[in-house]
Every structure is written in C-alpha cells, then in structure tokens.
Amino acid sequence: MIYKDGTVTVVSGSSIVKGTGTKWNSNNPLVSPGMLMLIKNGNINYPYMILSVNSDTELTLADKPTFSATDTTYSINLTEPNNNSDAARALVAANTYILYFLQNMDTWMGENGVVELTLPSGKTVKLESIKALQELVEGKADSSAIDEIKETVKGKADAKDVVEISEKLDKKFDKTGGEINGNVQLNAGK
C-alpha cells in the first residue's frame, strides 16, 4: 500500500519535509517512523527513511536530502504484505479508528448543543448532541398528544389496528401515582 496524497517541498541540507494537502499525522495512523519515502527530483525518486512524523504537513527524514524540490510528488511505502510489521500497523490503525469512534461518541453524548465530530477520513460533521435531542423531545408526548394520535389513526385504520396501537402506546407510559386532570373514561374491556 502506498500513500501519496498532496505534494512535498524539501530543501538541500535540511531533514524537514513540508507537505501540502497531506495528512501524515491525524486520521492516518499508517504513516510512521521507519517507513520508506520516495521523493521525486527531476526524473529520479530518491529514497529516504522517515525519522519522525511531526504533523499532518511535516516529516523529519533520517538523512538530509542533497537537492531542493518544491511541490514535487512523493510516495510512502506503507506496507510490505504478509510480514509482522504489516500486521502490527493494521492492528494499530484499527485501534486508532476505534479510539476516534469512542472519542466522538463521548463528545456526542457528553456535550450539549451542536457538536463537531472529526471522522477518521478527516471530514468534520456537526450533529445535535444527545442532550440537545433529549431537550427537544422533552415534554412533547403528553397524554393529550397520545389522544390526538389515536384520533388521527382511527380514520385511517380498522378498529383492530386502533386497539392494538392504543395498547402499545399505553404500555409505554408509567401508570403508577400522579394526578389525573380532566375527564376520565374507563372501559370494562371485551
């Protein structure tokens, strides 16, 4: 597998590689120290070992390039199939994605209002938090709303369906304690 998104700029005598349109650090746990990076200068790809991944747009090489190149192509060899380091990288990547998911769930469930989540692809999405959604529906389904639903359904369903829907709705609400206001009608059953 090869990673080659974006372009790189290198300066002769400096081990720092600057990337444009790259995501070497966040959301891409596969790029790591010890990997082989090919940097194109003219018609030749020069091999360098990655010493460290500093950010999404900066790497440090183990050796200093002897040439300068601006916005040139590159490639990073991510895997060598069927070896231990390949398996370890795959496990680390899977674990990292699980951590992203759990962190996003923690944010979504723990904060209030609109929360911004970053997906493993780097895309960000905005969602109403669980607390905000709970506040939106709180107090919306009271007994008058249920009676209104039953009346609406009566004209569109047969009597058997209305009874079944009423029974299911009645099971959803606690009937112990509390206060009854308004008219009360008790049916003896069938």
mmCIF file of N, CA and C in Angstrom, residues 176-184:
data_model
loop_
_atom_site.group_PDB
_atom_site.id
_atom_site.type_symbol
_atom_site.label_atom_id
_atom_site.label_comp_id
_atom_site.label_asym_id
_atom_site.label_seq_id
_atom_site.Cartn_x
_atom_site.Cartn_y
_atom_site.Cartn_z
ATOM 1 N N THR A 176 -48.424 4.480 37.430
ATOM 2 C CA THR A 176 -48.467 4.459 38.890
ATOM 3 C C THR A 176 -48.317 5.871 39.417
ATOM 4 N N GLY A 177 -49.133 6.210 40.390
ATOM 5 C CA GLY A 177 -49.040 7.524 41.025
ATOM 6 C C GLY A 177 -49.436 8.644 40.085
ATOM 7 N N GLY A 178 -49.248 9.853 40.522
ATOM 8 C CA GLY A 178 -49.533 11.008 39.694
ATOM 9 C C GLY A 178 -50.930 11.537 39.890
ATOM 10 N N GLU A 179 -51.310 12.485 39.060
ATOM 11 C CA GLU A 179 -52.573 13.189 39.166
ATOM 12 C C GLU A 179 -53.326 13.056 37.862
ATOM 13 N N ILE A 180 -54.634 12.935 37.933
ATOM 14 C CA ILE A 180 -55.449 12.889 36.722
ATOM 15 C C ILE A 180 -56.252 14.172 36.676
ATOM 16 N N ASN A 181 -56.099 14.911 35.608
ATOM 17 C CA ASN A 181 -56.847 16.154 35.416
ATOM 18 C C ASN A 181 -57.749 15.979 34.208
ATOM 19 N N GLY A 182 -58.963 16.422 34.280
ATOM 20 C CA GLY A 182 -59.863 16.350 33.136
ATOM 21 C C GLY A 182 -60.789 15.159 33.237
ATOM 22 N N ASN A 183 -61.481 14.862 32.144
ATOM 23 C CA ASN A 183 -62.451 13.770 32.109
ATOM 24 C C ASN A 183 -61.740 12.426 32.101
ATOM 25 N N VAL A 184 -62.301 11.470 32.824
ATOM 26 C CA VAL A 184 -61.742 10.126 32.881
ATOM 27 C C VAL A 184 -62.792 9.160 32.373
#
